Coordinates of N, CA, C and O in Angstrom, one line a residue:
X1365 N -0.5 -1.5 2.2 CA -0.3 -2.9 2.1 C 0.8 -3.3 3.0 O 1.8 -2.7 3.0
X1366 N 0.5 -4.3 3.8 CA 1.5 -4.8 4.7 C 2.3 -5.9 4.0 O 1.9 -6.5 3.1
X1367 N 3.5 -6.2 4.5 CA 4.3 -7.3 3.9 C 3.6 -8.6 4.1 O 2.9 -8.9 5.1
X1368 N 3.7 -9.5 3.1 CA 3.1 -10.8 3.1 C 4.2 -11.8 2.9 O 5.3 -11.5 2.5
X1369 N 3.9 -13.1 3.1 CA 4.9 -14.2 2.9 C 5.4 -14.3 1.5 O 6.4 -14.8 1.3
X1370 N 4.6 -13.9 0.5 CA 5.1 -13.8 -0.8 C 4.5 -12.6 -1.6 O 3.6 -11.9 -1.0
X1371 N 4.9 -12.4 -2.7 CA 4.5 -11.1 -3.4 C 3.5 -11.4 -4.5 O 3.4 -10.6 -5.5
X1372 N 2.7 -12.4 -4.4 CA 1.6 -12.7 -5.3 C 0.4 -11.9 -4.9 O -0.6 -12.4 -4.4
X1373 N 0.5 -10.6 -5.0 CA -0.6 -9.7 -4.6 C -0.7 -8.6 -5.6 O 0.3 -8.2 -6.2
X1374 N -1.9 -8.1 -5.8 CA -2.1 -6.9 -6.7 C -3.3 -6.2 -6.2 O -4.2 -6.7 -5.6
X1375 N -3.3 -4.9 -6.6 CA -4.5 -4.0 -6.3 C -5.0 -3.5 -7.6 O -4.3 -3.2 -8.5
X1376 N -6.4 -3.5 -7.6 CA -7.1 -2.9 -8.8 C -7.5 -1.5 -8.4 O -8.2 -1.3 -7.4
X1377 N -6.9 -0.5 -9.0 CA -7.3 0.9 -8.8 C -8.4 1.2 -9.7 O -8.2 1.3 -10.9
X1378 N -9.6 1.4 -9.1 CA -10.8 1.7 -9.9 C -11.0 3.2 -9.7 O -11.3 3.7 -8.6
X1379 N -10.8 3.9 -10.8 CA -10.9 5.4 -10.7 C -12.3 5.9 -10.7 O -13.1 5.6 -11.6
X1380 N -12.7 6.6 -9.6 CA -14.0 7.1 -9.5 C -14.1 8.5 -10.1 O -15.2 9.0 -10.4
X1381 N -13.0 9.2 -10.2 CA -12.8 10.5 -10.7 C -11.7 10.5 -11.7 O -10.8 9.6 -11.7
X1382 N -11.6 11.5 -12.6 CA -10.5 11.6 -13.5 C -9.2 11.9 -12.6 O -9.3 12.6 -11.7
X1383 N -8.1 11.3 -13.0 CA -6.8 11.5 -12.3 C -5.9 12.1 -13.3 O -5.6 11.6 -14.4
X1384 N -5.4 13.3 -13.0 CA -4.6 14.1 -13.9 C -3.3 14.6 -13.2 O -3.3 14.5 -12.0
X1385 N -2.4 15.0 -14.0 CA -1.2 15.6 -13.4 C -1.6 16.8 -12.4 O -1.0 16.9 -11.3
X1386 N -2.6 17.5 -12.8 CA -3.0 18.7 -12.1 C -3.6 18.3 -10.7 O -3.5 19.1 -9.7
X1387 N -4.2 17.1 -10.6 CA -4.8 16.8 -9.3 C -4.0 15.6 -8.6 O -4.4 14.9 -7.7
X1388 N -2.7 15.5 -9.0 CA -1.8 14.6 -8.3 C -1.9 13.2 -8.7 O -1.8 12.3 -7.8
X1389 N -2.1 12.8 -9.9 CA -2.3 11.4 -10.3 C -1.1 10.5 -9.9 O -0.1 11.0 -9.6
X1390 N -1.4 9.3 -10.0 CA -0.4 8.2 -9.6 C 0.8 8.3 -10.6 O 0.7 8.6 -11.7
X1391 N 2.0 8.1 -10.0 CA 3.2 7.9 -10.7 C 3.8 6.6 -10.4 O 3.7 6.1 -9.2
X1392 N 4.3 5.9 -11.4 CA 4.9 4.6 -11.2 C 6.3 4.6 -11.8 O 6.6 5.3 -12.7
X1393 N 7.2 3.6 -11.3 CA 8.4 3.4 -11.9 C 8.3 2.1 -12.7 O 8.3 1.0 -12.0
X1394 N 8.2 2.1 -14.0 CA 8.0 0.9 -14.8 C 9.1 -0.1 -14.5 O 10.3 0.2 -14.4
X1395 N 8.7 -1.4 -14.3 CA 9.7 -2.5 -14.1 C 10.2 -2.6 -12.7 O 10.9 -3.5 -12.4
X1396 N 9.8 -1.7 -11.8 CA 10.3 -1.7 -10.4 C 9.9 -2.9 -9.6 O 10.5 -3.2 -8.6
X1397 N 8.8 -3.6 -10.1 CA 8.4 -4.8 -9.4 C 9.4 -5.9 -9.4 O 9.4 -6.8 -8.6
X1398 N 10.3 -5.8 -10.4 CA 11.4 -6.8 -10.5 C 12.6 -6.5 -9.5 O 13.4 -7.4 -9.4
X1399 N 12.6 -5.4 -8.8 CA 13.7 -5.1 -7.9 C 13.6 -5.8 -6.6 O 14.5 -5.8 -5.8
X1400 N 12.4 -6.4 -6.3 CA 12.2 -7.1 -5.0 C 11.7 -6.1 -4.0 O 11.6 -4.9 -4.2
X1401 N 11.5 -6.6 -2.8 CA 10.9 -5.8 -1.7 C 12.0 -4.8 -1.3 O 13.1 -5.1 -1.0
X1402 N 11.6 -3.5 -1.2 CA 12.4 -2.4 -0.7 C 12.1 -2.0 0.7 O 10.9 -2.1 1.1
X1403 N 13.0 -1.5 1.4 CA 12.7 -1.0 2.8 C 11.9 0.3 2.7 O 12.1 1.2 1.9
X1404 N 10.9 0.3 3.6 CA 10.0 1.5 3.7 C 10.3 2.2 5.1 O 9.5 2.9 5.6
X1405 N 11.5 1.9 5.6 CA 11.9 2.5 6.9 C 12.7 3.8 6.7 O 13.5 3.9 5.8
X1406 N 12.5 4.7 7.7 CA 13.4 5.8 7.9 C 13.8 5.9 9.3 O 12.9 5.7 10.2
X1407 N 15.0 6.0 9.6 CA 15.6 6.0 11.0 C 15.1 4.7 11.7 O 14.7 4.8 12.9
X1408 N 15.1 3.6 11.0 CA 14.9 2.3 11.5 C 13.4 2.1 11.9 O 13.1 1.1 12.6
X1409 N 12.5 2.9 11.5 CA 11.1 2.7 11.7 C 10.3 2.8 10.4 O 10.7 3.6 9.6
X1410 N 9.2 2.1 10.3 CA 8.4 2.1 9.1 C 7.8 3.5 8.9 O 7.2 4.1 9.8
X1411 N 7.9 4.0 7.7 CA 7.3 5.3 7.3 C 6.5 5.2 6.0 O 6.0 6.1 5.5
X1412 N 6.4 3.9 5.5 CA 5.5 3.7 4.3 C 6.0 4.3 3.0 O 5.2 4.5 2.1
X1413 N 7.3 4.6 2.9 CA 7.8 5.1 1.7 C 9.2 4.7 1.5 O 9.9 4.5 2.5
X1414 N 9.7 4.7 0.3 CA 11.0 4.3 -0.1 C 11.8 5.5 -0.2 O 11.4 6.5 -0.9
X1415 N 13.0 5.6 0.4 CA 13.8 6.8 0.3 C 14.7 6.9 -1.0 O 14.8 7.9 -1.5
X1416 N 15.2 5.8 -1.4 CA 16.2 5.8 -2.5 C 15.5 5.5 -3.8 O 15.6 4.4 -4.3
X1417 N 14.9 6.5 -4.4 CA 14.1 6.4 -5.6 C 14.6 7.5 -6.6 O 14.6 8.7 -6.2
X1418 N 14.9 7.2 -7.8 CA 15.1 8.2 -8.8 C 13.8 8.6 -9.4 O 13.3 7.9 -10.3
X1419 N 13.3 9.7 -9.0 CA 12.0 10.2 -9.4 C 12.0 10.5 -10.9 O 10.9 10.6 -11.5
X1420 N 13.2 10.7 -11.5 CA 13.2 10.9 -13.0 C 12.7 9.7 -13.8 O 12.4 9.8 -15.0
X1421 N 12.7 8.5 -13.1 CA 12.3 7.3 -13.8 C 10.7 7.2 -13.7 O 10.2 6.3 -14.4
X1422 N 10.1 8.0 -13.0 CA 8.6 7.9 -12.8 C 7.9 8.3 -14.0 O 8.2 9.2 -14.7
X1423 N 6.7 7.6 -14.2 CA 5.8 7.9 -15.3 C 4.5 8.2 -14.7 O 4.0 7.6 -13.8
X1424 N 3.9 9.3 -15.2 CA 2.5 9.7 -14.7 C 1.5 8.8 -15.4 O 1.5 8.5 -16.5
X1425 N 0.5 8.4 -14.5 CA -0.6 7.5 -15.0 C -1.8 8.4 -14.9 O -2.5 8.4 -13.8
X1426 N -2.2 9.0 -16.0 CA -3.5 9.8 -16.0 C -4.6 8.8 -16.3 O -4.3 7.8 -17.1
X1427 N -5.7 8.9 -15.7 CA -6.8 8.0 -16.0 C -8.2 8.7 -16.0 O -8.3 9.8 -15.3
X1428 N -9.1 8.2 -16.7 CA -10.5 8.7 -16.7 C -11.3 8.0 -15.6 O -11.0 6.8 -15.3
X1429 N -12.4 8.6 -15.1 CA -13.3 7.9 -14.2 C -13.8 6.6 -14.9 O -14.1 6.7 -16.1
X1430 N -13.7 5.5 -14.2 CA -14.2 4.2 -14.8 C -13.0 3.4 -15.2 O -13.2 2.2 -15.4
X1431 N -11.8 4.0 -15.4 CA -10.6 3.2 -15.8 C -10.2 2.3 -14.6 O -10.5 2.7 -13.5
X1432 N -9.5 1.2 -14.9 CA -9.0 0.3 -13.9 C -7.5 0.1 -14.2 O -7.1 -0.2 -15.3
X1433 N -6.7 0.2 -13.2 CA -5.3 0.0 -13.3 C -4.9 -1.1 -12.3 O -5.3 -1.1 -11.1
X1434 N -4.3 -2.2 -12.8 CA -3.8 -3.3 -11.9 C -2.4 -3.0 -11.6 O -1.5 -2.8 -12.4
X1435 N -2.1 -3.0 -10.2 CA -0.8 -2.6 -9.7 C -0.2 -3.7 -8.9 O -0.8 -4.1 -7.9
X1436 N 0.9 -4.2 -9.3 CA 1.6 -5.3 -8.5 C 2.1 -4.7 -7.2 O 2.5 -3.5 -7.2
X1437 N 2.1 -5.5 -6.2 CA 2.5 -4.9 -4.9 C 3.9 -4.4 -4.7 O 4.2 -3.6 -3.9
X1438 N 4.8 -4.9 -5.6 CA 6.2 -4.4 -5.5 C 6.5 -3.2 -6.5 O 7.6 -2.7 -6.5
X1439 N 5.5 -2.8 -7.2 CA 5.7 -1.6 -8.1 C 5.8 -0.4 -7.3 O 5.0 0.0 -6.5
X1440 N 6.9 0.3 -7.5 CA 7.2 1.6 -6.8 C 6.2 2.6 -7.4 O 6.1 2.8 -8.6
X1441 N 5.5 3.3 -6.5 CA 4.4 4.2 -6.9 C 4.3 5.3 -5.8 O 4.6 5.1 -4.7
X1442 N 3.7 6.4 -6.3 CA 3.4 7.5 -5.4 C 2.4 8.4 -6.1 O 2.2 8.3 -7.3
X1443 N 1.8 9.3 -5.4 CA 1.0 10.4 -5.9 C 1.2 11.6 -5.2 O 1.5 11.6 -4.0
X1444 N 1.1 12.7 -5.8 CA 1.3 14.0 -5.2 C 0.1 14.4 -4.4 O -1.0 13.8 -4.6
X1445 N 0.2 15.3 -3.5 CA -0.9 15.8 -2.7 C -1.8 16.5 -3.7 O -1.3 17.3 -4.6
X1446 N -3.1 16.3 -3.6 CA -4.0 16.9 -4.5 C -4.3 18.3 -4.0 O -5.1 18.5 -3.0
X1447 N -3.7 19.3 -4.6 CA -3.9 20.7 -4.1 C -5.0 21.4 -5.0 O -5.3 22.6 -4.8
X1448 N -5.6 20.7 -6.0 CA -6.6 21.3 -6.8 C -8.0 21.1 -6.2 O -8.1 20.5 -5.1
X1449 N -9.0 21.7 -6.8 CA -10.3 21.6 -6.3 C -11.0 20.4 -6.9 O -12.2 20.1 -6.5
X1450 N -10.3 19.7 -7.7 CA -10.9 18.5 -8.4 C -10.6 17.2 -7.6 O -9.4 17.0 -7.3
X1451 N -11.6 16.5 -7.2 CA -11.3 15.2 -6.4 C -10.6 14.2 -7.2 O -10.6 14.2 -8.5
X1452 N -9.9 13.3 -6.5 CA -9.2 12.2 -7.2 C -9.4 10.9 -6.4 O -8.6 10.4 -5.7
X1453 N -10.6 10.4 -6.4 CA -11.0 9.3 -5.6 C -10.8 8.0 -6.4 O -11.0 7.9 -7.6
X1454 N -10.4 6.9 -5.6 CA -10.3 5.6 -6.2 C -10.8 4.6 -5.2 O -10.9 4.8 -4.0
X1455 N -11.3 3.5 -5.8 CA -11.7 2.3 -5.0 C -10.6 1.3 -5.2 O -10.1 1.0 -6.3
X1456 N -10.1 0.7 -4.1 CA -8.9 -0.1 -4.1 C -9.1 -1.6 -3.6 O -8.6 -1.9 -2.6
X1457 N -9.8 -2.4 -4.4 CA -9.8 -3.8 -3.9 C -8.4 -4.5 -4.2 O -7.8 -4.2 -5.2
X1458 N -8.0 -5.2 -3.2 CA -6.7 -5.9 -3.3 C -6.9 -7.4 -3.3 O -7.8 -7.9 -2.7
X1459 N -6.0 -8.1 -4.1 CA -6.1 -9.5 -4.3 C -4.8 -10.1 -3.9 O -3.7 -9.6 -4.3
X1460 N -4.8 -11.3 -3.3 CA -3.6 -12.1 -3.0 C -3.8 -13.5 -3.2 O -5.0 -14.0 -3.2
X1461 N -2.8 -14.3 -3.4 CA -2.9 -15.7 -3.5 C -3.3 -16.3 -2.2 O -3.1 -15.7 -1.1
X1462 N -4.0 -17.5 -2.2 CA -4.5 -18.1 -1.0 C -3.3 -18.5 0.0 O -3.6 -18.6 1.2
X1463 N -2.1 -18.6 -0.6 CA -1.0 -19.0 0.3 C -0.1 -17.8 0.6 O 1.0 -18.0 1.0
X1464 N -0.6 -16.6 0.5 CA 0.1 -15.4 0.9 C -0.6 -14.8 2.1 O -1.8 -14.4 2.1
X1465 N 0.2 -14.8 3.2 CA -0.4 -14.3 4.5 C 0.4 -13.1 5.0 O 1.6 -13.0 4.8
X1466 N -0.3 -12.2 5.7 CA 0.4 -11.0 6.2 C 1.5 -11.5 7.2 O 1.2 -12.4 8.0
X1467 N 2.6 -10.9 7.1 CA 3.7 -11.2 8.1 C 3.5 -10.4 9.4 O 3.7 -10.9 10.5
X1468 N 3.0 -9.2 9.3 CA 2.8 -8.4 10.5 C 1.3 -8.1 10.5 O 0.8 -7.5 9.6
X1469 N 0.7 -8.4 11.6 CA -0.7 -8.2 11.8 C -1.0 -7.2 12.9 O -1.7 -7.5 13.9
X1470 N -0.4 -6.0 12.8 CA -0.5 -5.0 13.8 C -1.8 -4.2 13.7 O -2.6 -4.5 12.7
X1471 N -2.0 -3.3 14.5 CA -3.3 -2.5 14.5 C -3.6 -1.8 13.2 O -4.7 -1.7 12.8
X1472 N -2.5 -1.4 12.5 CA -2.7 -0.6 11.2 C -3.0 -1.6 10.1 O -3.4 -1.1 9.0
X1473 N -2.9 -2.9 10.3 CA -3.2 -3.9 9.2 C -4.4 -4.7 9.6 O -5.1 -5.3 8.7
X1474 N -4.7 -4.9 10.8 CA -5.7 -5.9 11.3 C -7.1 -5.6 10.8 O -7.9 -6.6 10.6
X1475 N -7.5 -4.4 10.5 CA -8.8 -4.1 10.1 C -9.2 -4.7 8.7 O -10.3 -4.9 8.4
X1476 N -8.2 -5.1 7.9 CA -8.4 -5.7 6.6 C -8.8 -7.2 6.7 O -9.6 -7.7 5.9
X1477 N -8.2 -7.9 7.6 CA -8.3 -9.4 7.6 C -9.7 -9.9 7.8 O -10.1 -10.9 7.1
X1478 N -10.5 -9.4 8.6 CA -11.9 -10.0 8.8 C -12.7 -10.0 7.5 O -13.6 -10.9 7.3
X1479 N -12.4 -9.1 6.6 CA -13.2 -9.1 5.3 C -12.6 -9.9 4.2 O -13.2 -9.9 3.1
X1480 N -11.6 -10.6 4.4 CA -10.9 -11.4 3.4 C -11.9 -12.5 2.9 O -12.4 -13.2 3.7
X1481 N -12.0 -12.6 1.6 CA -12.9 -13.7 1.0 C -12.0 -14.4 -0.1 O -11.3 -13.8 -0.8
X1482 N -12.2 -15.7 -0.1 CA -11.5 -16.6 -1.1 C -12.3 -16.5 -2.3 O -13.5 -16.8 -2.3
X1483 N -11.7 -16.1 -3.4 CA -12.5 -15.9 -4.7 C -12.4 -17.2 -5.6 O -13.3 -17.5 -6.4
X1484 N -11.3 -17.9 -5.4 CA -11.0 -19.1 -6.3 C -10.1 -20.0 -5.6 O -9.2 -19.6 -4.8
X1485 N -10.2 -21.3 -5.8 CA -9.3 -22.3 -5.2 C -9.7 -22.7 -3.8 O -10.9 -22.6 -3.5
X1486 N -8.8 -23.1 -3.1 CA -9.1 -23.6 -1.7 C -8.2 -22.9 -0.7 O -7.2 -22.4 -1.0
X1487 N -8.8 -22.8 0.5 CA -8.1 -22.2 1.6 C -6.7 -22.9 1.8 O -6.7 -24.2 1.8
X1488 N -5.7 -22.2 2.0 CA -4.4 -22.8 2.2 C -4.0 -22.9 3.7 O -4.3 -22.0 4.4
X1489 N -3.5 -24.0 4.0 CA -3.0 -24.2 5.4 C -1.5 -24.1 5.5 O -0.9 -24.3 6.5
X1490 N -0.9 -23.7 4.3 CA 0.5 -23.5 4.3 C 0.8 -22.1 3.7 O 0.1 -21.6 2.8
X1491 N 1.8 -21.4 4.2 CA 2.3 -20.2 3.6 C 3.4 -20.4 2.7 O 4.4 -21.0 3.1
X1492 N 3.3 -19.9 1.5 CA 4.5 -20.0 0.6 C 5.3 -18.7 0.8 O 4.7 -17.6 0.9
X1493 N 6.6 -18.8 1.0 CA 7.4 -17.7 1.4 C 8.4 -17.4 0.3 O 9.2 -18.3 -0.2
X1494 N 8.4 -16.1 -0.2 CA 9.5 -15.7 -1.1 C 10.8 -15.7 -0.4 O 10.9 -15.5 0.8
X1495 N 11.9 -15.9 -1.2 CA 13.2 -15.9 -0.6 C 13.6 -14.4 -0.4 O 13.0 -13.5 -0.9
X1496 N 14.5 -14.2 0.5 CA 15.1 -12.9 0.7 C 14.6 -12.3 2.1 O 14.2 -13.0 3.0
X1497 N 14.8 -11.0 2.2 CA 14.5 -10.3 3.4 C 13.0 -9.8 3.4 O 12.5 -9.4 2.3
X1498 N 12.3 -9.9 4.5 CA 11.0 -9.4 4.6 C 11.0 -8.3 5.7 O 11.2 -8.6 6.8
X1499 N 10.8 -7.1 5.2 CA 10.8 -5.9 6.1 C 9.5 -5.9 6.9 O 8.4 -6.0 6.3
X1500 N 9.5 -5.7 8.2 CA 8.3 -5.6 9.0 C 8.0 -4.2 9.2 O 8.9 -3.4 9.6
X1501 N 6.7 -3.8 9.0 CA 6.4 -2.4 9.2 C 6.1 -2.0 10.6 O 5.0 -1.8 11.1
X1502 N 7.2 -1.9 11.4 CA 7.1 -1.6 12.8 C 7.3 -0.1 12.9 O 8.4 0.4 12.7
X1503 N 6.3 0.6 13.3 CA 6.3 2.1 13.4 C 6.7 2.5 14.8 O 6.6 1.7 15.7
X1504 N 7.2 3.7 14.9 CA 7.6 4.3 16.1 C 6.4 4.4 17.1 O 6.5 4.2 18.3
X1505 N 5.3 4.8 16.5 CA 4.0 4.9 17.3 C 2.9 4.4 16.4 O 3.0 4.2 15.2
X1506 N 1.7 4.1 17.1 CA 0.6 3.7 16.3 C 0.2 4.7 15.2 O 0.4 5.9 15.4
X1507 N -0.4 4.2 14.2 CA -0.9 5.1 13.1 C -2.2 4.5 12.5 O -2.4 3.3 12.6
X1508 N -2.9 5.4 11.9 CA -4.1 4.9 11.2 C -3.9 4.8 9.7 O -3.8 3.8 9.1
X1509 N -3.8 5.9 9.1 CA -3.7 6.0 7.6 C -2.2 6.0 7.2 O -1.3 6.5 7.8
X1510 N -2.0 5.2 6.1 CA -0.6 5.2 5.5 C -0.2 6.6 5.2 O 1.0 6.9 5.3
X1511 N -1.1 7.5 4.8 CA -0.7 8.8 4.4 C -0.2 9.6 5.6 O 0.7 10.4 5.5
X1512 N -0.8 9.4 6.8 CA -0.3 10.1 8.0 C 1.1 9.7 8.3 O 1.9 10.5 8.7
X1513 N 1.4 8.4 8.2 CA 2.8 7.9 8.6 C 3.8 8.4 7.5 O 4.9 8.7 7.9
X1514 N 3.4 8.4 6.3 CA 4.3 8.9 5.2 C 4.7 10.3 5.4 O 5.9 10.6 5.2
X1515 N 3.8 11.1 5.8 CA 4.1 12.6 5.9 C 4.5 12.9 7.3 O 4.8 14.1 7.6
X1516 N 4.4 12.0 8.3 CA 4.8 12.3 9.7 C 3.8 13.3 10.3 O 4.2 14.1 11.2
X1517 N 2.6 13.3 9.8 CA 1.6 14.3 10.4 C 1.2 13.8 11.8 O 1.7 12.8 12.3
X1518 N 0.4 14.5 12.4 CA 0.0 14.3 13.8 C -0.3 12.9 14.1 O -1.4 12.4 13.8
X1519 N 0.6 12.1 14.6 CA 0.4 10.7 14.9 C -0.6 10.5 16.0 O -1.3 9.5 16.0
X1520 N -0.7 11.5 16.9 CA -1.7 11.3 18.0 C -3.1 11.4 17.4 O -4.0 10.8 17.9
X1521 N -3.3 12.1 16.3 CA -4.6 12.2 15.6 C -5.0 10.8 15.2 O -6.2 10.4 15.3
X1522 N -4.1 10.0 14.6 CA -4.4 8.7 14.2 C -4.8 7.8 15.3 O -5.7 7.0 15.2
X1523 N -4.1 7.9 16.4 CA -4.4 7.1 17.6 C -5.8 7.4 18.1 O -6.5 6.6 18.5
X1524 N -6.1 8.7 18.2 CA -7.4 9.1 18.7 C -8.5 8.6 17.8 O -9.5 8.1 18.3
X1525 N -8.3 8.6 16.5 CA -9.3 8.0 15.5 C -9.5 6.6 15.8 O -10.6 6.1 15.7
X1526 N -8.4 5.8 16.0 CA -8.5 4.4 16.2 C -9.2 4.1 17.5 O -10.0 3.2 17.6
X1527 N -9.0 4.9 18.6 CA -9.7 4.7 19.8 C -11.2 4.9 19.7 O -12.0 4.2 20.2
X1528 N -11.6 5.9 18.8 CA -13.0 6.2 18.6 C -13.7 5.1 17.8 O -14.9 4.8 18.1
X1529 N -13.1 4.7 16.7 CA -13.8 3.8 15.8 C -13.5 2.3 16.0 O -14.2 1.4 15.6
X1530 N -12.4 2.0 16.7 CA -12.0 0.6 17.0 C -11.1 0.0 15.9 O -10.7 -1.1 16.0
X1531 N -10.8 0.8 14.8 CA -9.9 0.3 13.8 C -9.3 1.5 13.1 O -9.7 2.6 13.2
X1532 N -8.3 1.1 12.3 CA -7.5 2.2 11.6 C -8.4 2.8 10.6 O -9.2 2.2 9.9
X1533 N -8.3 4.1 10.5 CA -9.1 4.9 9.5 C -8.2 5.7 8.6 O -7.1 6.0 8.9

């Protein structure tokens, strides 16, 4: 999720498989959406993760296939790498208010915008802006997947994938 002009955004995590502690289920920090937008930068570049988090505050969210979890965009969350043989797939439709617009429309975010559909209300010609600081996700190099940038894996691999497909994968 890229930063937007306001934080009226949420994602519905629709679980296609059971998510358990054993296969690295989601962890959240309850109430963290009230902290405001946190920096996802490391060494002054976007890395898609927050550094200063007390992981002891995290709660595991185990779910059955078919369950739906609504996650506010500012809720601190993470999941462990799935090292089990059991898949942990989710479908992630995201929703935002009509007056919430992406602040940064770079290559790693641009592939989402053409598919945006207004579900209710009217198209807004004005952006409503939350007060405070808005961190821009400016990465050191191009990347495709948020997981690649978080772990600092082969960034050239992401660039190659984007060149082949035309969008971030």
